[in-house]
Tab-separated table of C-alpha atoms and ligand atoms in Angstrom:
chain	number	residue	atom	x	y	z
Y	1	MET	CA	-14.875	-16.892	15.824
Y	2	PRO	CA	-17.190	-16.093	18.741
Y	3	ASP	CA	-21.039	-16.663	18.727
Y	4	PRO	CA	-23.311	-13.592	19.831
Y	5	ALA	CA	-23.082	-14.634	23.538
Y	6	GLY	CA	-19.211	-15.206	23.361
Y	7	LEU	CA	-18.320	-11.704	21.971
Y	8	ALA	CA	-17.577	-10.177	25.364
Y	9	ARG	CA	-15.429	-12.395	26.453
Y	10	ALA	CA	-13.464	-12.573	22.820
Y	11	LEU	CA	-12.778	-8.947	23.005
Y	12	HIS	CA	-11.820	-9.091	26.473
Y	13	ASP	CA	-9.085	-12.017	25.652
Y	14	LEU	CA	-7.887	-9.503	22.861
Y	15	GLU	CA	-7.345	-6.998	25.452
Y	16	ALA	CA	-5.649	-9.475	27.758
Y	17	GLN	CA	-3.301	-10.292	25.406
Y	18	GLY	CA	-2.417	-6.702	24.543
Y	19	LEU	CA	-4.251	-7.071	20.782
Y	20	ARG	CA	-7.219	-5.033	21.447
Y	21	ARG	CA	-7.336	-2.178	18.938
Y	22	TRP	CA	-8.658	1.241	19.261
Y	23	ARG	CA	-8.929	4.036	16.619
Y	24	ARG	CA	-7.250	7.338	17.353
Y	25	ARG	CA	-9.264	10.348	16.129
Y	26	LEU	CA	-7.823	12.587	13.795
Y	27	GLU	CA	-9.575	16.309	14.398
Y	28	SER	CA	-7.240	18.088	12.019
Y	29	ALA	CA	-6.446	17.714	8.460
Y	30	ALA	CA	-4.349	14.841	7.564
Y	31	GLY	CA	-0.525	15.494	7.412
Y	32	VAL	CA	2.312	16.106	9.716
Y	33	GLN	CA	1.606	18.663	12.389
Y	34	VAL	CA	-1.938	17.187	13.338
Y	35	ARG	CA	-4.522	17.062	16.436
Y	36	ILE	CA	-5.681	13.778	17.610
Y	37	ASP	CA	-7.730	12.921	20.415
Y	38	GLY	CA	-7.505	16.362	21.572
Y	39	GLY	CA	-3.849	16.569	21.441
Y	40	ASP	CA	-1.532	18.087	19.039
Y	41	CYS	CA	1.375	16.016	17.850
Y	42	ILE	CA	3.876	14.966	15.167
Y	43	SER	CA	2.149	12.165	13.139
Y	44	PHE	CA	4.891	9.175	12.221
Y	45	ALA	CA	1.623	7.355	10.620
Y	46	SER	CA	0.615	8.585	7.734
Y	47	ASN	CA	1.475	7.294	3.987
Y	48	ASP	CA	0.826	10.608	2.641
Y	49	TYR	CA	4.460	10.371	1.915
Y	50	LEU	CA	4.945	12.979	-0.470
Y	51	GLY	CA	2.815	15.789	1.332
Y	52	LEU	CA	0.078	15.951	-1.276
Y	53	ALA	CA	-3.001	15.244	0.564
Y	54	ASN	CA	-3.406	18.964	1.878
Y	55	HIS	CA	-1.971	20.241	-1.490
Y	56	PRO	CA	-3.747	23.499	-2.633
Y	57	ALA	CA	-3.270	22.395	-6.478
Y	58	LEU	CA	-5.175	19.128	-5.128
Y	59	LYS	CA	-7.672	20.757	-3.399
Y	60	ALA	CA	-8.446	23.300	-6.075
Y	61	ALA	CA	-8.708	20.602	-8.705
Y	62	ALA	CA	-11.466	18.855	-6.667
Y	63	THR	CA	-13.343	21.580	-5.556
Y	64	ALA	CA	-13.750	23.088	-9.218
Y	65	ALA	CA	-14.799	19.693	-10.101
Y	66	ILE	CA	-17.374	19.344	-7.689
Y	67	ASP	CA	-18.433	22.909	-8.681
Y	68	GLN	CA	-18.739	21.650	-12.174
Y	69	HIS	CA	-19.661	17.721	-12.126
Y	70	GLY	CA	-21.284	17.735	-8.411
Y	71	VAL	CA	-20.254	15.266	-5.597
Y	72	GLY	CA	-21.437	11.639	-6.710
Y	73	ALA	CA	-20.825	9.703	-9.834
Y	74	ALA	CA	-24.361	8.234	-9.219
Y	75	ALA	CA	-23.759	5.118	-11.109
Y	76	SER	CA	-21.108	2.556	-12.046
Y	77	HIS	CA	-18.699	2.550	-14.523
Y	78	LEU	CA	-20.691	0.044	-16.958
Y	79	MET	CA	-24.103	1.686	-16.200
Y	80	GLY	CA	-23.637	5.390	-16.611
Y	81	GLY	CA	-21.320	6.500	-14.170
Y	82	HIS	CA	-17.926	6.309	-16.030
Y	83	HIS	CA	-17.221	10.080	-16.219
Y	84	ALA	CA	-14.693	11.783	-18.691
Y	85	ALA	CA	-12.826	12.977	-15.666
Y	86	HIS	CA	-12.276	9.063	-14.817
Y	87	ASP	CA	-11.421	8.305	-18.482
Y	88	ARG	CA	-8.978	11.007	-18.736
Y	89	LEU	CA	-7.203	10.115	-15.611
Y	90	GLU	CA	-7.071	6.090	-16.955
Y	91	ALA	CA	-5.195	7.536	-20.066
Y	92	GLU	CA	-2.944	9.606	-17.548
Y	93	LEU	CA	-2.148	6.810	-15.450
Y	94	ALA	CA	-1.279	4.413	-18.101
Y	95	GLN	CA	1.009	6.960	-19.618
Y	96	PHE	CA	2.567	8.044	-16.152
Y	97	VAL	CA	3.757	4.431	-15.602
Y	98	GLY	CA	4.412	3.585	-19.373
Y	99	ARG	CA	1.980	0.868	-19.791
Y	100	PRO	CA	-0.503	0.847	-22.690
Y	101	ALA	CA	-4.109	0.971	-20.893
Y	102	ALA	CA	-5.127	1.438	-17.443
Y	103	LEU	CA	-8.425	1.118	-15.076
Y	104	LEU	CA	-9.436	2.736	-12.045
Y	105	PHE	CA	-11.044	0.836	-9.028
Y	106	SER	CA	-12.228	2.542	-5.773
Y	107	THR	CA	-9.685	1.322	-3.422
Y	108	GLY	CA	-6.654	-0.958	-3.710
Y	109	TYR	CA	-8.261	-3.439	-1.780
Y	110	LEU	CA	-11.116	-3.804	-4.287
Y	111	ALA	CA	-8.574	-3.595	-7.135
Y	112	ASN	CA	-6.563	-6.512	-5.882
Y	113	LEU	CA	-9.887	-8.752	-5.309
Y	114	GLY	CA	-11.152	-7.560	-8.866
Y	115	ALA	CA	-7.943	-8.207	-11.013
Y	116	ILE	CA	-7.121	-11.635	-9.253
Y	117	THR	CA	-10.462	-13.035	-9.557
Y	118	ALA	CA	-11.027	-11.841	-12.929
Y	119	LEU	CA	-7.928	-13.932	-14.216
Y	120	VAL	CA	-7.537	-16.775	-12.095
Y	121	GLY	CA	-10.337	-19.311	-10.940
Y	122	ARG	CA	-10.778	-22.778	-9.462
Y	123	ASP	CA	-8.319	-24.280	-11.859
Y	124	GLY	CA	-5.642	-21.942	-11.298
Y	125	ALA	CA	-2.940	-21.244	-8.959
Y	126	VAL	CA	-1.788	-17.936	-7.158
Y	127	PHE	CA	1.664	-18.189	-5.690
Y	128	ALA	CA	2.194	-15.470	-3.261
Y	129	ASP	CA	4.829	-13.675	-1.251
Y	130	ARG	CA	4.353	-14.603	2.594
Y	131	LEU	CA	4.363	-10.921	3.442
Y	132	ASN	CA	2.056	-9.830	0.832
Y	133	HIS	CA	-0.516	-7.205	1.832
Y	134	ALA	CA	-4.155	-8.651	3.439
Y	135	SER	CA	-5.788	-7.770	0.001
Y	136	LEU	CA	-3.640	-9.947	-2.153
Y	137	ILE	CA	-4.544	-12.792	0.211
Y	138	ASP	CA	-8.205	-12.139	0.555
Y	139	ALA	CA	-8.024	-12.038	-3.392
Y	140	ALA	CA	-6.389	-15.411	-3.638
Y	141	LEU	CA	-8.981	-17.191	-1.260
Y	142	LEU	CA	-11.973	-15.244	-3.223
Y	143	SER	CA	-10.604	-16.718	-6.352
Y	144	ARG	CA	-10.713	-20.422	-5.420
Y	145	ALA	CA	-7.449	-21.178	-6.879
Y	146	VAL	CA	-4.894	-22.886	-5.347
Y	147	HIS	CA	-3.494	-20.608	-3.089
Y	148	ARG	CA	0.703	-20.961	-2.335
Y	149	ARG	CA	2.569	-18.657	-0.136
Y	150	TYR	CA	6.154	-18.773	-0.598
Y	151	PRO	CA	8.708	-17.461	2.040
Y	152	HIS	CA	9.490	-13.816	1.794
Y	153	LEU	CA	11.314	-13.128	-1.184
Y	154	ASP	CA	12.476	-16.668	-1.766
Y	155	LEU	CA	12.733	-16.903	-5.494
Y	156	GLY	CA	14.355	-20.243	-5.599
Y	157	ARG	CA	11.195	-21.766	-3.717
Y	158	LEU	CA	8.859	-19.681	-5.832
Y	159	GLU	CA	10.634	-21.186	-9.163
Y	160	ALA	CA	10.389	-24.631	-7.805
Y	161	GLU	CA	6.535	-24.279	-6.843
Y	162	LEU	CA	5.961	-22.856	-10.477
Y	163	ALA	CA	7.722	-25.986	-12.124
Y	164	ALA	CA	5.572	-28.402	-9.651
Y	165	SER	CA	2.104	-26.764	-10.279
Y	166	PRO	CA	-0.098	-28.665	-12.638
Y	167	ALA	CA	-2.336	-25.611	-13.038
Y	168	HIS	CA	-3.303	-24.079	-16.328
Y	169	VAL	CA	-3.258	-20.600	-15.142
Y	170	LYS	CA	-0.697	-19.325	-12.853
Y	171	LEU	CA	-0.438	-15.868	-11.364
Y	172	ILE	CA	2.364	-14.732	-8.890
Y	173	ALA	CA	1.629	-11.584	-6.630
Y	174	SER	CA	3.979	-9.580	-4.785
Y	175	ASP	CA	3.967	-6.496	-3.110
Y	176	SER	CA	6.733	-4.220	-4.478
Y	177	VAL	CA	7.320	-2.389	-1.243
Y	178	PHE	CA	6.528	-4.488	1.551
Y	179	SER	CA	3.744	-2.448	3.672
Y	180	MET	CA	4.925	-3.408	7.149
Y	181	ASP	CA	8.602	-4.222	6.166
Y	182	GLY	CA	9.155	-1.354	3.771
Y	183	ASP	CA	11.696	-3.604	1.726
Y	184	LEU	CA	11.503	-4.200	-2.262
Y	185	ALA	CA	10.889	-7.266	-4.198
Y	186	PRO	CA	13.071	-8.033	-7.071
Y	187	LEU	CA	10.941	-7.124	-9.769
Y	188	PRO	CA	13.087	-7.892	-12.763
Y	189	ASP	CA	14.280	-11.334	-11.618
Y	190	LEU	CA	10.226	-11.967	-10.677
Y	191	LEU	CA	9.244	-10.982	-14.108
Y	192	ALA	CA	11.803	-13.151	-15.982
Y	193	LEU	CA	10.690	-16.080	-13.899
Y	194	ALA	CA	6.965	-15.243	-14.598
Y	195	GLU	CA	7.700	-15.168	-18.341
Y	196	ARG	CA	9.692	-18.339	-18.216
Y	197	HIS	CA	6.603	-19.996	-16.647
Y	198	GLY	CA	3.894	-18.434	-18.816
Y	199	ALA	CA	2.413	-16.800	-15.608
Y	200	TRP	CA	0.775	-13.551	-14.794
Y	201	LEU	CA	2.975	-11.601	-12.419
Y	202	LEU	CA	0.602	-9.101	-10.385
Y	203	ILE	CA	3.106	-6.428	-8.590
Y	204	ASP	CA	0.891	-4.286	-6.013
Y	205	ASP	CA	2.844	-0.814	-5.736
Y	206	ALA	CA	0.674	0.704	-3.128
Y	207	HIS	CA	4.002	2.159	-1.440
Y	208	GLY	CA	6.076	2.739	-4.389
Y	209	PHE	CA	3.992	4.888	-6.521
Y	210	GLY	CA	5.008	8.261	-6.480
Y	211	VAL	CA	8.106	7.209	-4.284
Y	212	LEU	CA	10.130	5.176	-6.431
Y	213	GLY	CA	11.904	6.219	-9.605
Y	214	ALA	CA	13.271	9.735	-10.272
Y	215	GLU	CA	10.084	10.918	-11.394
Y	216	GLY	CA	8.030	9.229	-9.028
Y	217	ARG	CA	6.657	7.092	-11.601
Y	218	GLY	CA	6.979	3.938	-9.444
Y	219	ALA	CA	8.485	0.815	-9.206
Y	220	LEU	CA	8.536	0.071	-12.880
Y	221	GLU	CA	10.595	3.341	-13.097
Y	222	HIS	CA	13.023	2.278	-10.465
Y	223	PHE	CA	14.015	-1.066	-12.235
Y	224	GLY	CA	13.749	0.448	-15.538
Y	225	ILE	CA	11.085	-1.923	-16.642
Y	226	THR	CA	9.982	-0.995	-20.320
Y	227	GLY	CA	8.688	-2.310	-23.405
Y	228	GLU	CA	6.256	-4.973	-23.853
Y	229	HIS	CA	5.247	-7.223	-20.998
Y	230	PRO	CA	1.775	-8.778	-21.977
Y	231	ASN	CA	2.033	-11.074	-18.625
Y	232	LEU	CA	2.424	-7.882	-16.112
Y	233	ILE	CA	-0.258	-6.426	-14.127
Y	234	TYR	CA	0.974	-3.400	-12.651
Y	235	LEU	CA	-1.339	-1.906	-9.636
Y	236	ALA	CA	-1.122	0.981	-7.559
Y	237	THR	CA	-3.225	2.918	-5.254
Y	238	LEU	CA	-4.021	6.513	-5.122
Y	239	GLY	CA	-4.905	7.020	-1.878
Y	240	LYS	CA	-0.992	7.107	-0.207
Y	241	ALA	CA	1.698	9.071	-2.079
Y	242	ALA	CA	-0.619	10.351	-4.480
Y	243	GLY	CA	-2.661	11.971	-1.679
Y	244	VAL	CA	-6.125	11.124	-2.848
Y	245	ALA	CA	-8.025	8.082	-2.778
Y	246	GLY	CA	-8.599	4.773	-5.080
Y	247	ALA	CA	-6.433	2.538	-7.277
Y	248	PHE	CA	-5.787	1.436	-10.845
Y	249	VAL	CA	-4.573	-1.459	-12.752
Y	250	ALA	CA	-2.098	-1.018	-15.680
Y	251	GLY	CA	-1.290	-3.274	-18.577
Y	252	ASP	CA	-2.082	-4.363	-21.867
Y	253	ARG	CA	-5.181	-2.974	-23.692
Y	254	GLU	CA	-6.493	-6.774	-23.512
Y	255	LEU	CA	-5.759	-7.214	-19.988
Y	256	VAL	CA	-7.729	-3.902	-19.266
Y	257	ASP	CA	-10.835	-5.159	-21.384
Y	258	TRP	CA	-10.852	-8.441	-19.981
Y	259	LEU	CA	-11.195	-6.499	-16.417
Y	260	ILE	CA	-14.037	-4.232	-17.729
Y	261	HIS	CA	-15.807	-7.452	-18.247
Y	262	ARG	CA	-14.861	-9.750	-15.470
Y	263	ALA	CA	-13.365	-7.418	-12.364
Y	264	ARG	CA	-16.642	-7.654	-10.243
Y	265	SER	CA	-15.117	-4.974	-8.069
Y	266	HIS	CA	-15.267	-2.246	-10.980
Y	267	ILE	CA	-18.306	-3.600	-12.133
Y	268	TYR	CA	-20.642	-3.902	-9.148
Y	269	THR	CA	-19.739	-0.556	-7.271
Y	270	THR	CA	-20.518	2.908	-7.752
Y	271	ALA	CA	-17.876	4.820	-9.535
Y	272	SER	CA	-15.839	7.205	-7.426
Y	273	PRO	CA	-16.628	10.696	-7.539
Y	274	PRO	CA	-15.165	12.396	-10.481
Y	275	ALA	CA	-13.879	15.038	-8.386
Y	276	LEU	CA	-11.259	12.591	-6.661
Y	277	ALA	CA	-10.032	11.647	-10.501
Y	278	ALA	CA	-9.728	15.110	-10.780
Y	279	ALA	CA	-7.746	15.639	-7.832
Y	280	VAL	CA	-5.499	12.843	-8.671
Y	281	SER	CA	-4.667	14.162	-12.218
Y	282	ALA	CA	-3.675	17.484	-10.440
Y	283	SER	CA	-1.623	14.963	-8.203
Y	284	LEU	CA	0.434	13.133	-11.074
Y	285	THR	CA	1.667	16.603	-12.500
Y	286	ARG	CA	2.916	17.333	-9.010
Y	287	ILE	CA	4.452	14.150	-8.696
Y	288	ALA	CA	6.734	14.056	-11.822
Y	289	ALA	CA	7.080	18.041	-11.757
Y	290	GLU	CA	8.471	18.369	-8.113
Y	291	PRO	CA	11.554	15.929	-7.627
Y	292	GLU	CA	12.402	17.859	-4.427
Y	293	ARG	CA	9.382	15.874	-2.523
Y	294	ARG	CA	11.139	12.819	-3.199
Y	295	VAL	CA	14.835	14.347	-2.244
Y	296	ALA	CA	13.590	15.708	1.009
Y	297	LEU	CA	12.115	12.166	2.019
Y	298	ALA	CA	15.276	10.477	1.337
Y	299	ALA	CA	16.961	12.953	3.381
Y	300	ARG	CA	14.559	12.100	6.209
Y	301	ILE	CA	15.167	8.713	6.114
Y	302	GLY	CA	18.820	8.961	5.944
Y	303	GLU	CA	18.247	11.162	9.050
Y	304	LEU	CA	16.257	8.861	10.741
Y	305	ARG	CA	18.401	5.703	9.948
Y	306	ALA	CA	21.598	7.379	11.090
Y	307	GLY	CA	19.940	8.744	14.333
Y	308	LEU	CA	18.375	5.182	15.404
Y	309	ALA	CA	21.638	3.093	14.919
Y	310	GLY	CA	22.810	1.066	17.883
Y	311	LEU	CA	19.241	1.158	19.639
Y	312	PRO	CA	17.922	-1.978	21.766
Y	313	TRP	CA	15.317	-2.257	18.610
Y	314	PRO	CA	16.724	-2.594	15.430
Y	315	LEU	CA	15.411	-0.744	12.440
Y	316	MET	CA	14.646	-3.304	9.661
Y	317	PRO	CA	16.434	-3.144	6.391
Y	318	SER	CA	14.391	-0.549	4.286
Y	319	ASN	CA	15.082	2.493	1.946
Y	320	THR	CA	11.732	3.468	1.254
Y	321	PRO	CA	9.550	5.699	3.660
Y	322	ILE	CA	8.503	2.679	5.831
Y	323	GLN	CA	10.781	2.544	8.598
Y	324	PRO	CA	9.610	-0.415	11.201
Y	325	LEU	CA	11.638	-0.275	14.379
Y	326	LEU	CA	11.512	-4.136	15.382
Y	327	VAL	CA	10.451	-4.343	19.067
Y	328	GLY	CA	9.012	-8.122	19.702
Y	329	GLU	CA	6.542	-8.701	21.968
Y	330	SER	CA	3.141	-6.583	21.491
Y	331	GLU	CA	2.758	-5.178	25.054
Y	332	ALA	CA	6.381	-3.800	24.554
Y	333	ALA	CA	5.494	-2.317	21.385
Y	334	LEU	CA	2.306	-0.899	22.607
Y	335	ARG	CA	4.041	0.873	25.847
Y	336	LEU	CA	6.988	2.351	23.350
Y	337	SER	CA	4.081	3.912	21.345
Y	338	ALA	CA	2.463	5.212	24.545
Y	339	ALA	CA	5.462	6.826	25.555
Y	340	LEU	CA	6.354	8.351	22.369
Y	341	TRP	CA	2.732	9.543	22.325
Y	342	GLN	CA	3.099	11.370	25.727
Y	343	ARG	CA	5.918	13.577	24.486
Y	344	GLY	CA	3.787	14.458	21.642
Y	345	LEU	CA	4.802	11.832	19.140
Y	346	TYR	CA	2.153	9.745	17.067
Y	347	VAL	CA	3.947	6.189	15.750
Y	348	PRO	CA	1.584	3.202	15.781
Y	349	ALA	CA	2.528	-0.039	17.035
Y	350	VAL	CA	1.887	-2.846	14.819
Y	351	ARG	CA	1.065	-6.275	16.335
Y	352	PRO	CA	0.101	-9.728	15.167
Y	353	PRO	CA	-2.209	-10.570	13.025
Y	354	THR	CA	-0.908	-7.917	10.737
Y	355	VAL	CA	2.715	-9.268	11.538
Y	356	PRO	CA	3.728	-12.484	12.554
Y	357	LEU	CA	3.839	-13.103	16.253
Y	358	GLY	CA	6.839	-11.765	18.197
Y	359	ARG	CA	7.196	-9.474	15.522
Y	360	ALA	CA	5.457	-6.608	16.921
Y	361	ARG	CA	6.952	-3.202	15.852
Y	362	LEU	CA	6.797	0.549	15.722
Y	363	ARG	CA	5.797	1.434	12.094
Y	364	ILE	CA	7.442	5.003	11.177
Y	365	SER	CA	6.141	6.332	8.078
Y	366	LEU	CA	8.142	9.233	7.016
Y	367	SER	CA	6.932	11.995	4.597
Y	368	ALA	CA	8.441	14.923	2.641
Y	369	ALA	CA	6.530	16.880	4.572
Y	370	HIS	CA	8.718	15.895	7.758
Y	371	THR	CA	11.143	18.447	8.860
Y	372	ALA	CA	14.761	17.510	9.982
Y	373	GLU	CA	13.564	18.870	13.364
Y	374	ASP	CA	10.755	16.491	13.509
Y	375	VAL	CA	13.032	13.301	12.746
Y	376	ALA	CA	15.368	14.743	15.124
Y	377	ARG	CA	12.703	14.985	17.859
Y	378	LEU	CA	11.602	11.239	17.072
Y	379	VAL	CA	15.340	10.324	17.156
Y	380	SER	CA	15.664	11.698	20.431
Y	381	ALA	CA	12.700	10.609	22.254
Y	382	LEU	CA	13.537	6.832	21.196
Y	383	ARG	CA	17.037	7.176	22.307
Y	384	GLU	CA	15.935	8.652	25.820
Y	385	LEU	CA	13.314	5.788	26.099
Y	386	ALA	CA	16.127	3.317	25.303
Y	387	GLY	CA	18.540	4.456	27.899
T	1	LIG	C1	-2.624	-0.213	1.129
T	1	LIG	C2	-2.397	-1.145	0.483
T	1	LIG	C3	-3.504	-1.471	-0.383
T	1	LIG	C4	-4.982	-1.191	-0.187
T	1	LIG	O1	-5.016	0.145	-0.816
T	1	LIG	P1	-6.456	1.052	-0.501
T	1	LIG	O2	-6.422	1.978	-1.568
T	1	LIG	O3	-6.153	1.673	0.847
T	1	LIG	O4	-7.521	0.182	-0.412
T	1	LIG	C5	-3.252	-2.474	-1.161
T	1	LIG	N1	-1.983	-2.958	-1.289
T	1	LIG	C6	-1.259	-2.253	-0.446
T	1	LIG	C7	0.386	-3.385	-0.475
T	1	LIG	C8	-1.380	-1.794	0.443
T	1	LIG	O5	-0.286	-1.059	1.133
């Protein structure tokens, strides 16, 4: 880490390694046809997988709630900021994912910090897939528990680690859909493993909620996980497919009650605006009632995968909206991203430290709002750049 005098040099070094980051400026509504840094383009960067972020029903719900309740919640949940709209949404979310209760957080990052630090401490152990999202890693570090990272999807290794651990409280944490790879964790196997070892299982369904399952209820619906699982901690975010903002943890009533007492990122922060809760309520209705959005998304995924077969850069194995094109070196990924940008296609390069060294990639995000023509344009640009 640089001291104050070394900062300029450290930034310069990042640039020399192709690791300097620049934020592009969005100048239109979020979506597929966007204006970025003064240019119109088709975006393959958004997590708005169902095209709901700009949906009239969500906007109407949010503006009506602002008119009625104002903009800010004005207090934390435990100090008067827990609005009826939050309370209603928590009940709806619990029902939506088939768990007894749910608790809102302002972001997914905060939900992971709050849930993990509320459940494990210095005498505990967290077992985490090596490709888990940064918020799960940070949560484990903040908890001060022993932090064991197992090789990606290596459940044999996980089981051995669980068996060898003397910790009193054990928690397994995994993304359901891995955010930079797009592949799925085998939740039924993880759940069985956790139950055998008396461990908590936290599933972060940030990229599955709204997308997986016939009704978009997420990873639990996809894998047919129902019934009582007191050790299951289901977590999803509301800023991706749901198109709004925020996150929730769902599980047994006792789990949620414990989090209300111990999840510091729920307790010591201002409740999110009630209008956002109203918008999410409207979003849940759209998610369940409009399966055609998931049908369109699946069609785009199929078109992209068929169109990009045989390129020098492999498309990583994924059936989800996250379709990473593995390029390798950071500079090469940046060049490819820049060449697409010049053709009016925004596809961000993802580089270390977000992904392992030598595994830089273009992270193509598909949405139900993309047309077949949008995907065809991306395919033909990449084929041209490969040739
Ligand atoms: C995006 C994401 C988060 C963070 O959610 P925010 O609401 O954006 O803070 C957490 N976990 C995973 C796996 C994610 O992809």
